[in-house]
Amino acid sequence: MRIALAQIVTGRDTAANLEKVERYAADAADAGASLVVFPEATMRAFGNSLVDIAEPIEGPWAARIREIAASHSITVVAGMFTPGGEGRVVNTLLVAGREANTEYDKIHLYDAFGFKESDTVEPGTGPVTFELDNVTFGLTTCYDVRFPGLYVANADAGAQVNIVCASWGAGPGKNEQWDLLVRARALDSTTYVLAAGQGDPSTLGIDNPKNAPLGIGHSAVISPLGEVLQQAGGNEELLVADIDPDVVRQTRDKLPVLANRRL
């Protein structure tokens, strides 16, 4: 199965962000991918108001993503914001395609490194998986990658691939932590990990005066044994890779960590 990761840098303009989604989705389809994964906050970058653009999953922004997916015969995963309670939003991953149509709400909120996502975002309540071309995918978002139990729960639900969409905060050691975590989660769950992050905004001359988590790049495709199969730098980029669910089966035969669990 051929997949693509679209490492993009989004901004405040939701329409401009959709144009970027369409361009990268078209490139992914032309490359033969049946799935293209965009980052967290594809709808609008962090550091901007979110409550004023949050829309239901049936709203016009999600509808446009579905149109893009249909017009290019590709399944799209993209980060958006849906309405929450008490003036907050929900950090949602939308899945839109010919077979798979679902959504995942980010469970673990980024209340760390001086940022407090829970001030403006309402947490999700449970794991979500979906199937495409007889492959099962688990969904996770950014800070979720620090919680291995979610990746194992997705594997227990049948996932051969875990997706993590991120807008990773920059800072000392953060690149190294991201690289380590996405590889560790693959080993924990013996799944492929498709790690799609926002690119580094500084590569486009974008300042970050609010020190918001705008992205560092380093999107990657990781094997079930934690090998880096492909990895991006900081610039906007499309990664294309082939994954094989039989490799997951072979890995679990050799390294049966899920079957060997005692706790």
PDB file of C-alpha atoms in Angstrom:
ATOM      1  CA  MET A   1       0.000   0.000   0.000  1.00  0.00           C
ATOM      2  CA  ARG A   2       1.385   3.405  -0.946  1.00  0.00           C
ATOM      3  CA  ILE A   3       0.913   6.266   1.507  1.00  0.00           C
ATOM      4  CA  ALA A   4       1.989   9.914   1.614  1.00  0.00           C
ATOM      5  CA  LEU A   5       2.757  12.376   4.396  1.00  0.00           C
ATOM      6  CA  ALA A   6       2.195  16.041   3.566  1.00  0.00           C
ATOM      7  CA  GLN A   7       4.527  18.133   5.717  1.00  0.00           C
ATOM      8  CA  ILE A   8       3.085  21.611   5.270  1.00  0.00           C
ATOM      9  CA  VAL A   9       3.115  24.907   7.165  1.00  0.00           C
ATOM     10  CA  THR A  10      -0.355  26.300   7.706  1.00  0.00           C
ATOM     11  CA  GLY A  11      -1.326  29.811   8.739  1.00  0.00           C
ATOM     12  CA  ARG A  12      -4.315  31.837   9.873  1.00  0.00           C
ATOM     13  CA  ASP A  13      -6.194  31.791   6.528  1.00  0.00           C
ATOM     14  CA  THR A  14      -8.342  28.656   6.447  1.00  0.00           C
ATOM     15  CA  ALA A  15      -9.075  29.030   2.715  1.00  0.00           C
ATOM     16  CA  ALA A  16      -5.363  29.268   1.889  1.00  0.00           C
ATOM     17  CA  ASN A  17      -4.751  26.189   4.023  1.00  0.00           C
ATOM     18  CA  LEU A  18      -7.391  24.292   2.027  1.00  0.00           C
ATOM     19  CA  GLU A  19      -5.678  25.292  -1.209  1.00  0.00           C
ATOM     20  CA  LYS A  20      -2.468  23.797   0.135  1.00  0.00           C
ATOM     21  CA  VAL A  21      -4.336  20.598   1.072  1.00  0.00           C
ATOM     22  CA  GLU A  22      -5.676  20.279  -2.451  1.00  0.00           C
ATOM     23  CA  ARG A  23      -2.263  20.800  -4.022  1.00  0.00           C
ATOM     24  CA  TYR A  24      -0.549  18.202  -1.854  1.00  0.00           C
ATOM     25  CA  ALA A  25      -3.443  15.743  -2.151  1.00  0.00           C
ATOM     26  CA  ALA A  26      -3.191  15.981  -5.937  1.00  0.00           C
ATOM     27  CA  ASP A  27       0.572  15.384  -5.796  1.00  0.00           C
ATOM     28  CA  ALA A  28       0.057  12.386  -3.501  1.00  0.00           C
ATOM     29  CA  ALA A  29      -2.555  10.896  -5.826  1.00  0.00           C
ATOM     30  CA  ASP A  30      -0.287  11.443  -8.830  1.00  0.00           C
ATOM     31  CA  ALA A  31       2.416   9.524  -6.948  1.00  0.00           C
ATOM     32  CA  GLY A  32       0.022   6.577  -6.575  1.00  0.00           C
ATOM     33  CA  ALA A  33      -0.795   6.983  -2.881  1.00  0.00           C
ATOM     34  CA  SER A  34      -4.169   5.798  -1.623  1.00  0.00           C
ATOM     35  CA  LEU A  35      -3.792   7.757   1.649  1.00  0.00           C
ATOM     36  CA  VAL A  36      -2.340  11.192   2.373  1.00  0.00           C
ATOM     37  CA  VAL A  37      -1.833  12.384   5.954  1.00  0.00           C
ATOM     38  CA  PHE A  38      -1.701  16.089   6.829  1.00  0.00           C
ATOM     39  CA  PRO A  39      -0.611  17.558  10.175  1.00  0.00           C
ATOM     40  CA  GLU A  40      -2.480  18.635  13.250  1.00  0.00           C
ATOM     41  CA  ALA A  41      -3.902  22.167  12.889  1.00  0.00           C
ATOM     42  CA  THR A  42      -4.202  21.919   9.105  1.00  0.00           C
ATOM     43  CA  MET A  43      -7.360  24.022   9.380  1.00  0.00           C
ATOM     44  CA  ARG A  44      -5.564  26.896  11.151  1.00  0.00           C
ATOM     45  CA  ALA A  45      -2.156  27.160  12.799  1.00  0.00           C
ATOM     46  CA  PHE A  46      -1.813  27.436  16.556  1.00  0.00           C
ATOM     47  CA  GLY A  47      -1.090  30.922  17.843  1.00  0.00           C
ATOM     48  CA  ASN A  48      -4.345  32.144  16.272  1.00  0.00           C
ATOM     49  CA  SER A  49      -7.915  32.194  17.572  1.00  0.00           C
ATOM     50  CA  LEU A  50      -9.521  28.778  17.121  1.00  0.00           C
ATOM     51  CA  VAL A  51     -13.028  29.120  18.540  1.00  0.00           C
ATOM     52  CA  ASP A  52     -14.132  31.475  15.745  1.00  0.00           C
ATOM     53  CA  ILE A  53     -13.294  28.979  12.982  1.00  0.00           C
ATOM     54  CA  ALA A  54     -14.309  25.718  14.709  1.00  0.00           C
ATOM     55  CA  GLU A  55     -16.961  23.897  12.676  1.00  0.00           C
ATOM     56  CA  PRO A  56     -18.953  20.683  13.064  1.00  0.00           C
ATOM     57  CA  ILE A  57     -17.681  17.625  11.276  1.00  0.00           C
ATOM     58  CA  GLU A  58     -20.544  18.145   8.808  1.00  0.00           C
ATOM     59  CA  GLY A  59     -19.552  21.790   8.212  1.00  0.00           C
ATOM     60  CA  PRO A  60     -18.143  23.454   5.085  1.00  0.00           C
ATOM     61  CA  TRP A  61     -14.429  23.013   5.875  1.00  0.00           C
ATOM     62  CA  ALA A  62     -14.788  19.261   6.351  1.00  0.00           C
ATOM     63  CA  ALA A  63     -17.062  19.104   3.313  1.00  0.00           C
ATOM     64  CA  ARG A  64     -14.310  20.681   1.213  1.00  0.00           C
ATOM     65  CA  ILE A  65     -11.805  18.099   2.481  1.00  0.00           C
ATOM     66  CA  ARG A  66     -14.235  15.363   1.414  1.00  0.00           C
ATOM     67  CA  GLU A  67     -14.555  16.970  -2.029  1.00  0.00           C
ATOM     68  CA  ILE A  68     -10.764  17.057  -2.382  1.00  0.00           C
ATOM     69  CA  ALA A  69     -10.526  13.404  -1.355  1.00  0.00           C
ATOM     70  CA  ALA A  70     -13.233  12.388  -3.820  1.00  0.00           C
ATOM     71  CA  SER A  71     -11.857  14.429  -6.731  1.00  0.00           C
ATOM     72  CA  HIS A  72      -8.431  12.810  -6.395  1.00  0.00           C
ATOM     73  CA  SER A  73      -9.656   9.333  -5.386  1.00  0.00           C
ATOM     74  CA  ILE A  74      -7.550   9.413  -2.240  1.00  0.00           C
ATOM     75  CA  THR A  75      -8.244   9.174   1.496  1.00  0.00           C
ATOM     76  CA  VAL A  76      -7.257  12.288   3.446  1.00  0.00           C
ATOM     77  CA  VAL A  77      -6.417  12.640   7.144  1.00  0.00           C
ATOM     78  CA  ALA A  78      -6.229  16.275   8.293  1.00  0.00           C
ATOM     79  CA  GLY A  79      -6.320  18.185  11.560  1.00  0.00           C
ATOM     80  CA  MET A  80      -9.232  20.538  12.182  1.00  0.00           C
ATOM     81  CA  PHE A  81     -11.077  22.107  15.110  1.00  0.00           C
ATOM     82  CA  THR A  82     -14.667  21.310  16.025  1.00  0.00           C
ATOM     83  CA  PRO A  83     -16.828  23.095  18.599  1.00  0.00           C
ATOM     84  CA  GLY A  84     -16.456  22.100  22.246  1.00  0.00           C
ATOM     85  CA  GLY A  85     -18.206  23.214  25.394  1.00  0.00           C
ATOM     86  CA  GLU A  86     -17.688  26.300  27.531  1.00  0.00           C
ATOM     87  CA  GLY A  87     -16.016  28.315  24.782  1.00  0.00           C
ATOM     88  CA  ARG A  88     -13.440  25.663  23.958  1.00  0.00           C
ATOM     89  CA  VAL A  89     -12.804  23.693  20.780  1.00  0.00           C
ATOM     90  CA  VAL A  90     -11.980  20.038  20.130  1.00  0.00           C
ATOM     91  CA  ASN A  91      -8.724  19.158  18.363  1.00  0.00           C
ATOM     92  CA  THR A  92     -10.059  16.741  15.747  1.00  0.00           C
ATOM     93  CA  LEU A  93      -8.533  14.560  13.043  1.00  0.00           C
ATOM     94  CA  LEU A  94     -10.874  14.186  10.084  1.00  0.00           C
ATOM     95  CA  VAL A  95     -10.639  11.066   7.918  1.00  0.00           C
ATOM     96  CA  ALA A  96     -12.323  11.459   4.517  1.00  0.00           C
ATOM     97  CA  GLY A  97     -12.270   8.992   1.650  1.00  0.00           C
ATOM     98  CA  ARG A  98     -14.033   6.408  -0.420  1.00  0.00           C
ATOM     99  CA  GLU A  99     -13.911   3.737   2.305  1.00  0.00           C
ATOM    100  CA  ALA A 100     -13.081   5.546   5.515  1.00  0.00           C
ATOM    101  CA  ASN A 101     -15.050   8.438   7.001  1.00  0.00           C
ATOM    102  CA  THR A 102     -14.498   9.035  10.687  1.00  0.00           C
ATOM    103  CA  GLU A 103     -12.905  11.409  13.165  1.00  0.00           C
ATOM    104  CA  TYR A 104     -10.671  11.269  16.227  1.00  0.00           C
ATOM    105  CA  ASP A 105     -10.596  13.826  19.037  1.00  0.00           C
ATOM    106  CA  LYS A 106      -7.195  14.344  20.669  1.00  0.00           C
ATOM    107  CA  ILE A 107      -7.181  12.712  24.100  1.00  0.00           C
ATOM    108  CA  HIS A 108      -3.973  14.007  25.703  1.00  0.00           C
ATOM    109  CA  LEU A 109      -3.802  17.799  25.750  1.00  0.00           C
ATOM    110  CA  TYR A 110      -0.499  19.640  25.588  1.00  0.00           C
ATOM    111  CA  ASP A 111      -0.226  21.114  29.069  1.00  0.00           C
ATOM    112  CA  ALA A 112       3.573  21.099  29.062  1.00  0.00           C
ATOM    113  CA  PHE A 113       6.642  23.193  28.287  1.00  0.00           C
ATOM    114  CA  GLY A 114       4.789  26.365  29.283  1.00  0.00           C
ATOM    115  CA  PHE A 115       1.822  25.789  26.938  1.00  0.00           C
ATOM    116  CA  LYS A 116      -1.645  24.970  28.272  1.00  0.00           C
ATOM    117  CA  GLU A 117      -3.801  23.511  25.522  1.00  0.00           C
ATOM    118  CA  SER A 118      -6.581  22.616  27.970  1.00  0.00           C
ATOM    119  CA  ASP A 119      -7.367  26.318  28.402  1.00  0.00           C
ATOM    120  CA  THR A 120      -8.876  26.373  24.921  1.00  0.00           C
ATOM    121  CA  VAL A 121      -9.303  22.718  23.936  1.00  0.00           C
ATOM    122  CA  GLU A 122     -11.623  20.007  25.256  1.00  0.00           C
ATOM    123  CA  PRO A 123     -10.141  16.472  25.349  1.00  0.00           C
ATOM    124  CA  GLY A 124     -11.438  13.480  23.439  1.00  0.00           C
ATOM    125  CA  THR A 125     -12.607  10.360  25.201  1.00  0.00           C
ATOM    126  CA  GLY A 126     -11.358   7.259  23.399  1.00  0.00           C
ATOM    127  CA  PRO A 127      -9.279   5.617  20.660  1.00  0.00           C
ATOM    128  CA  VAL A 128     -10.399   5.475  17.029  1.00  0.00           C
ATOM    129  CA  THR A 129      -9.308   3.165  14.228  1.00  0.00           C
ATOM    130  CA  PHE A 130     -10.352   2.913  10.578  1.00  0.00           C
ATOM    131  CA  GLU A 131      -9.825   0.515   7.687  1.00  0.00           C
ATOM    132  CA  LEU A 132      -8.577   1.255   4.185  1.00  0.00           C
ATOM    133  CA  ASP A 133      -7.633  -1.331   1.576  1.00  0.00           C
ATOM    134  CA  ASN A 134      -7.819  -4.067   4.251  1.00  0.00           C
ATOM    135  CA  VAL A 135      -5.306  -2.260   6.459  1.00  0.00           C
ATOM    136  CA  THR A 136      -6.310  -0.968   9.906  1.00  0.00           C
ATOM    137  CA  PHE A 137      -5.038   2.416  11.052  1.00  0.00           C
ATOM    138  CA  GLY A 138      -5.051   3.961  14.528  1.00  0.00           C
ATOM    139  CA  LEU A 139      -5.294   7.729  15.011  1.00  0.00           C
ATOM    140  CA  THR A 140      -3.308   9.885  17.446  1.00  0.00           C
ATOM    141  CA  THR A 141      -2.397  13.563  17.697  1.00  0.00           C
ATOM    142  CA  CYS A 142       0.864  15.236  18.760  1.00  0.00           C
ATOM    143  CA  TYR A 143       1.155  15.028  22.596  1.00  0.00           C
ATOM    144  CA  ASP A 144      -0.555  11.606  22.403  1.00  0.00           C
ATOM    145  CA  VAL A 145       2.819  10.278  21.204  1.00  0.00           C
ATOM    146  CA  ARG A 146       4.125  10.490  24.784  1.00  0.00           C
ATOM    147  CA  PHE A 147       1.515   7.950  25.937  1.00  0.00           C
ATOM    148  CA  PRO A 148       2.353   4.432  24.699  1.00  0.00           C
ATOM    149  CA  GLY A 149      -0.891   2.946  26.028  1.00  0.00           C
ATOM    150  CA  LEU A 150      -2.884   4.620  23.259  1.00  0.00           C
ATOM    151  CA  TYR A 151      -0.690   3.079  20.575  1.00  0.00           C
ATOM    152  CA  VAL A 152      -0.993  -0.347  22.177  1.00  0.00           C
ATOM    153  CA  ALA A 153      -4.772   0.108  22.492  1.00  0.00           C
ATOM    154  CA  ASN A 154      -4.949   0.838  18.767  1.00  0.00           C
ATOM    155  CA  ALA A 155      -2.873  -2.273  18.063  1.00  0.00           C
ATOM    156  CA  ASP A 156      -5.205  -4.317  20.278  1.00  0.00           C
ATOM    157  CA  ALA A 157      -8.078  -2.973  18.157  1.00  0.00           C
ATOM    158  CA  GLY A 158      -6.355  -4.367  15.050  1.00  0.00           C
ATOM    159  CA  ALA A 159      -4.165  -1.459  13.932  1.00  0.00           C
ATOM    160  CA  GLN A 160      -1.185  -2.388  11.777  1.00  0.00           C
ATOM    161  CA  VAL A 161      -0.379   1.296  11.327  1.00  0.00           C
ATOM    162  CA  ASN A 162      -0.523   4.155  13.816  1.00  0.00           C
ATOM    163  CA  ILE A 163      -0.848   7.715  12.531  1.00  0.00           C
ATOM    164  CA  VAL A 164       0.339  10.694  14.562  1.00  0.00           C
ATOM    165  CA  CYS A 165      -0.480  14.164  13.243  1.00  0.00           C
ATOM    166  CA  ALA A 166       1.445  16.909  15.006  1.00  0.00           C
ATOM    167  CA  SER A 167       2.285  20.575  15.319  1.00  0.00           C
ATOM    168  CA  TRP A 168       5.301  19.969  17.532  1.00  0.00           C
ATOM    169  CA  GLY A 169       6.634  22.772  19.697  1.00  0.00           C
ATOM    170  CA  ALA A 170      10.225  23.837  19.132  1.00  0.00           C
ATOM    171  CA  GLY A 171      12.787  24.104  21.915  1.00  0.00           C
ATOM    172  CA  PRO A 172      15.936  22.537  23.344  1.00  0.00           C
ATOM    173  CA  GLY A 173      15.929  18.798  22.766  1.00  0.00           C
ATOM    174  CA  LYS A 174      12.469  18.773  21.170  1.00  0.00           C
ATOM    175  CA  ASN A 175      13.642  17.506  17.766  1.00  0.00           C
ATOM    176  CA  GLU A 176      15.446  14.619  19.455  1.00  0.00           C
ATOM    177  CA  GLN A 177      12.410  13.815  21.614  1.00  0.00           C
ATOM    178  CA  TRP A 178      10.120  13.685  18.574  1.00  0.00           C
ATOM    179  CA  ASP A 179      12.487  11.416  16.664  1.00  0.00           C
ATOM    180  CA  LEU A 180      12.841   9.109  19.667  1.00  0.00           C
ATOM    181  CA  LEU A 181       9.145   8.993  20.518  1.00  0.00           C
ATOM    182  CA  VAL A 182       7.840   8.102  17.064  1.00  0.00           C
ATOM    183  CA  ARG A 183      10.343   5.243  16.851  1.00  0.00           C
ATOM    184  CA  ALA A 184       9.530   4.042  20.376  1.00  0.00           C
ATOM    185  CA  ARG A 185       5.788   3.992  19.691  1.00  0.00           C
ATOM    186  CA  ALA A 186       6.384   1.780  16.659  1.00  0.00           C
ATOM    187  CA  LEU A 187       8.301  -0.676  18.850  1.00  0.00           C
ATOM    188  CA  ASP A 188       5.715  -0.544  21.663  1.00  0.00           C
ATOM    189  CA  SER A 189       2.883  -1.458  19.316  1.00  0.00           C
ATOM    190  CA  THR A 190       4.786  -3.296  16.548  1.00  0.00           C
ATOM    191  CA  THR A 191       3.025  -1.100  14.008  1.00  0.00           C
ATOM    192  CA  TYR A 192       4.184   1.215  11.300  1.00  0.00           C
ATOM    193  CA  VAL A 193       4.065   4.806  12.522  1.00  0.00           C
ATOM    194  CA  LEU A 194       3.197   7.549  10.056  1.00  0.00           C
ATOM    195  CA  ALA A 195       4.303  10.766  11.767  1.00  0.00           C
ATOM    196  CA  ALA A 196       3.047  13.822   9.888  1.00  0.00           C
ATOM    197  CA  GLY A 197       4.139  17.111  11.411  1.00  0.00           C
ATOM    198  CA  GLN A 198       3.837  20.751  10.527  1.00  0.00           C
ATOM    199  CA  GLY A 199       6.986  22.001   8.836  1.00  0.00           C
ATOM    200  CA  ASP A 200       9.289  24.523  10.481  1.00  0.00           C
ATOM    201  CA  PRO A 201       7.672  27.944   9.883  1.00  0.00           C
ATOM    202  CA  SER A 202      11.055  29.669   9.955  1.00  0.00           C
ATOM    203  CA  THR A 203      11.847  27.998   6.617  1.00  0.00           C
ATOM    204  CA  LEU A 204       9.123  30.244   5.133  1.00  0.00           C
ATOM    205  CA  GLY A 205      10.228  33.321   7.062  1.00  0.00           C
ATOM    206  CA  ILE A 206       7.346  33.064   9.550  1.00  0.00           C
ATOM    207  CA  ASP A 207       8.021  34.405  13.049  1.00  0.00           C
ATOM    208  CA  ASN A 208       6.603  32.826  16.199  1.00  0.00           C
ATOM    209  CA  PRO A 209       6.396  35.682  18.748  1.00  0.00           C
ATOM    210  CA  LYS A 210       3.884  33.811  20.944  1.00  0.00           C
ATOM    211  CA  ASN A 211       6.125  30.723  21.131  1.00  0.00           C
ATOM    212  CA  ALA A 212       3.157  28.631  19.970  1.00  0.00           C
ATOM    213  CA  PRO A 213       3.744  24.998  18.896  1.00  0.00           C
ATOM    214  CA  LEU A 214       3.940  25.674  15.155  1.00  0.00           C
ATOM    215  CA  GLY A 215       6.014  22.697  14.049  1.00  0.00           C
ATOM    216  CA  ILE A 216       9.593  21.544  13.558  1.00  0.00           C
ATOM    217  CA  GLY A 217       9.236  19.254  10.533  1.00  0.00           C
ATOM    218  CA  HIS A 218      10.898  15.828  10.857  1.00  0.00           C
ATOM    219  CA  SER A 219       7.846  13.957   9.540  1.00  0.00           C
ATOM    220  CA  ALA A 220       8.726  10.294   9.226  1.00  0.00           C
ATOM    221  CA  VAL A 221       7.654   6.819   8.210  1.00  0.00           C
ATOM    222  CA  ILE A 222       8.765   4.289  10.837  1.00  0.00           C
ATOM    223  CA  SER A 223       8.808   0.495  10.494  1.00  0.00           C
ATOM    224  CA  PRO A 224       7.316  -1.848  13.131  1.00  0.00           C
ATOM    225  CA  LEU A 225      10.892  -2.441  14.327  1.00  0.00           C
ATOM    226  CA  GLY A 226      11.499   1.263  14.857  1.00  0.00           C
ATOM    227  CA  GLU A 227      13.541   1.810  11.698  1.00  0.00           C
ATOM    228  CA  VAL A 228      13.327   5.200   9.993  1.00  0.00           C
ATOM    229  CA  LEU A 229      12.203   4.366   6.473  1.00  0.00           C
ATOM    230  CA  GLN A 230      11.805   7.972   5.368  1.00  0.00           C
ATOM    231  CA  GLN A 231      12.205  11.310   7.102  1.00  0.00           C
ATOM    232  CA  ALA A 232      11.753  14.939   6.114  1.00  0.00           C
ATOM    233  CA  GLY A 233      13.779  17.960   7.157  1.00  0.00           C
ATOM    234  CA  GLY A 234      12.195  21.266   8.128  1.00  0.00           C
ATOM    235  CA  ASN A 235      10.844  22.438   4.772  1.00  0.00           C
ATOM    236  CA  GLU A 236       7.435  21.740   3.286  1.00  0.00           C
ATOM    237  CA  GLU A 237       7.683  18.335   1.640  1.00  0.00           C
ATOM    238  CA  LEU A 238       5.690  15.322   0.485  1.00  0.00           C
ATOM    239  CA  LEU A 239       6.982  11.941   1.669  1.00  0.00           C
ATOM    240  CA  VAL A 240       5.784   8.909  -0.274  1.00  0.00           C
ATOM    241  CA  ALA A 241       6.366   5.365   0.974  1.00  0.00           C
ATOM    242  CA  ASP A 242       5.104   1.827   0.532  1.00  0.00           C
ATOM    243  CA  ILE A 243       3.978  -0.122   3.593  1.00  0.00           C
ATOM    244  CA  ASP A 244       3.262  -3.842   3.799  1.00  0.00           C
ATOM    245  CA  PRO A 245       0.907  -5.225   6.461  1.00  0.00           C
ATOM    246  CA  ASP A 246       2.629  -8.592   6.145  1.00  0.00           C
ATOM    247  CA  VAL A 247       5.738  -6.953   7.635  1.00  0.00           C
ATOM    248  CA  VAL A 248       3.679  -6.255  10.754  1.00  0.00           C
ATOM    249  CA  ARG A 249       2.726  -9.931  11.012  1.00  0.00           C
ATOM    250  CA  GLN A 250       6.338 -10.990  10.537  1.00  0.00           C
ATOM    251  CA  THR A 251       7.519  -8.505  13.150  1.00  0.00           C
ATOM    252  CA  ARG A 252       4.970  -9.722  15.689  1.00  0.00           C
ATOM    253  CA  ASP A 253       6.127 -13.295  15.095  1.00  0.00           C
ATOM    254  CA  LYS A 254       9.723 -12.274  15.867  1.00  0.00           C
ATOM    255  CA  LEU A 255       8.966  -9.701  18.558  1.00  0.00           C
ATOM    256  CA  PRO A 256       5.666 -10.686  20.260  1.00  0.00           C
ATOM    257  CA  VAL A 257       5.621  -7.873  22.823  1.00  0.00           C
ATOM    258  CA  LEU A 258       1.828  -7.583  22.579  1.00  0.00           C
ATOM    259  CA  ALA A 259       1.355 -11.300  23.230  1.00  0.00           C
ATOM    260  CA  ASN A 260       4.012 -11.383  25.985  1.00  0.00           C
ATOM    261  CA  ARG A 261       2.474  -8.668  28.122  1.00  0.00           C
ATOM    262  CA  ARG A 262       1.894  -9.491  31.772  1.00  0.00           C
ATOM    263  CA  LEU A 263       0.442  -6.112  32.815  1.00  0.00           C
TER     264      LEU A 263
END
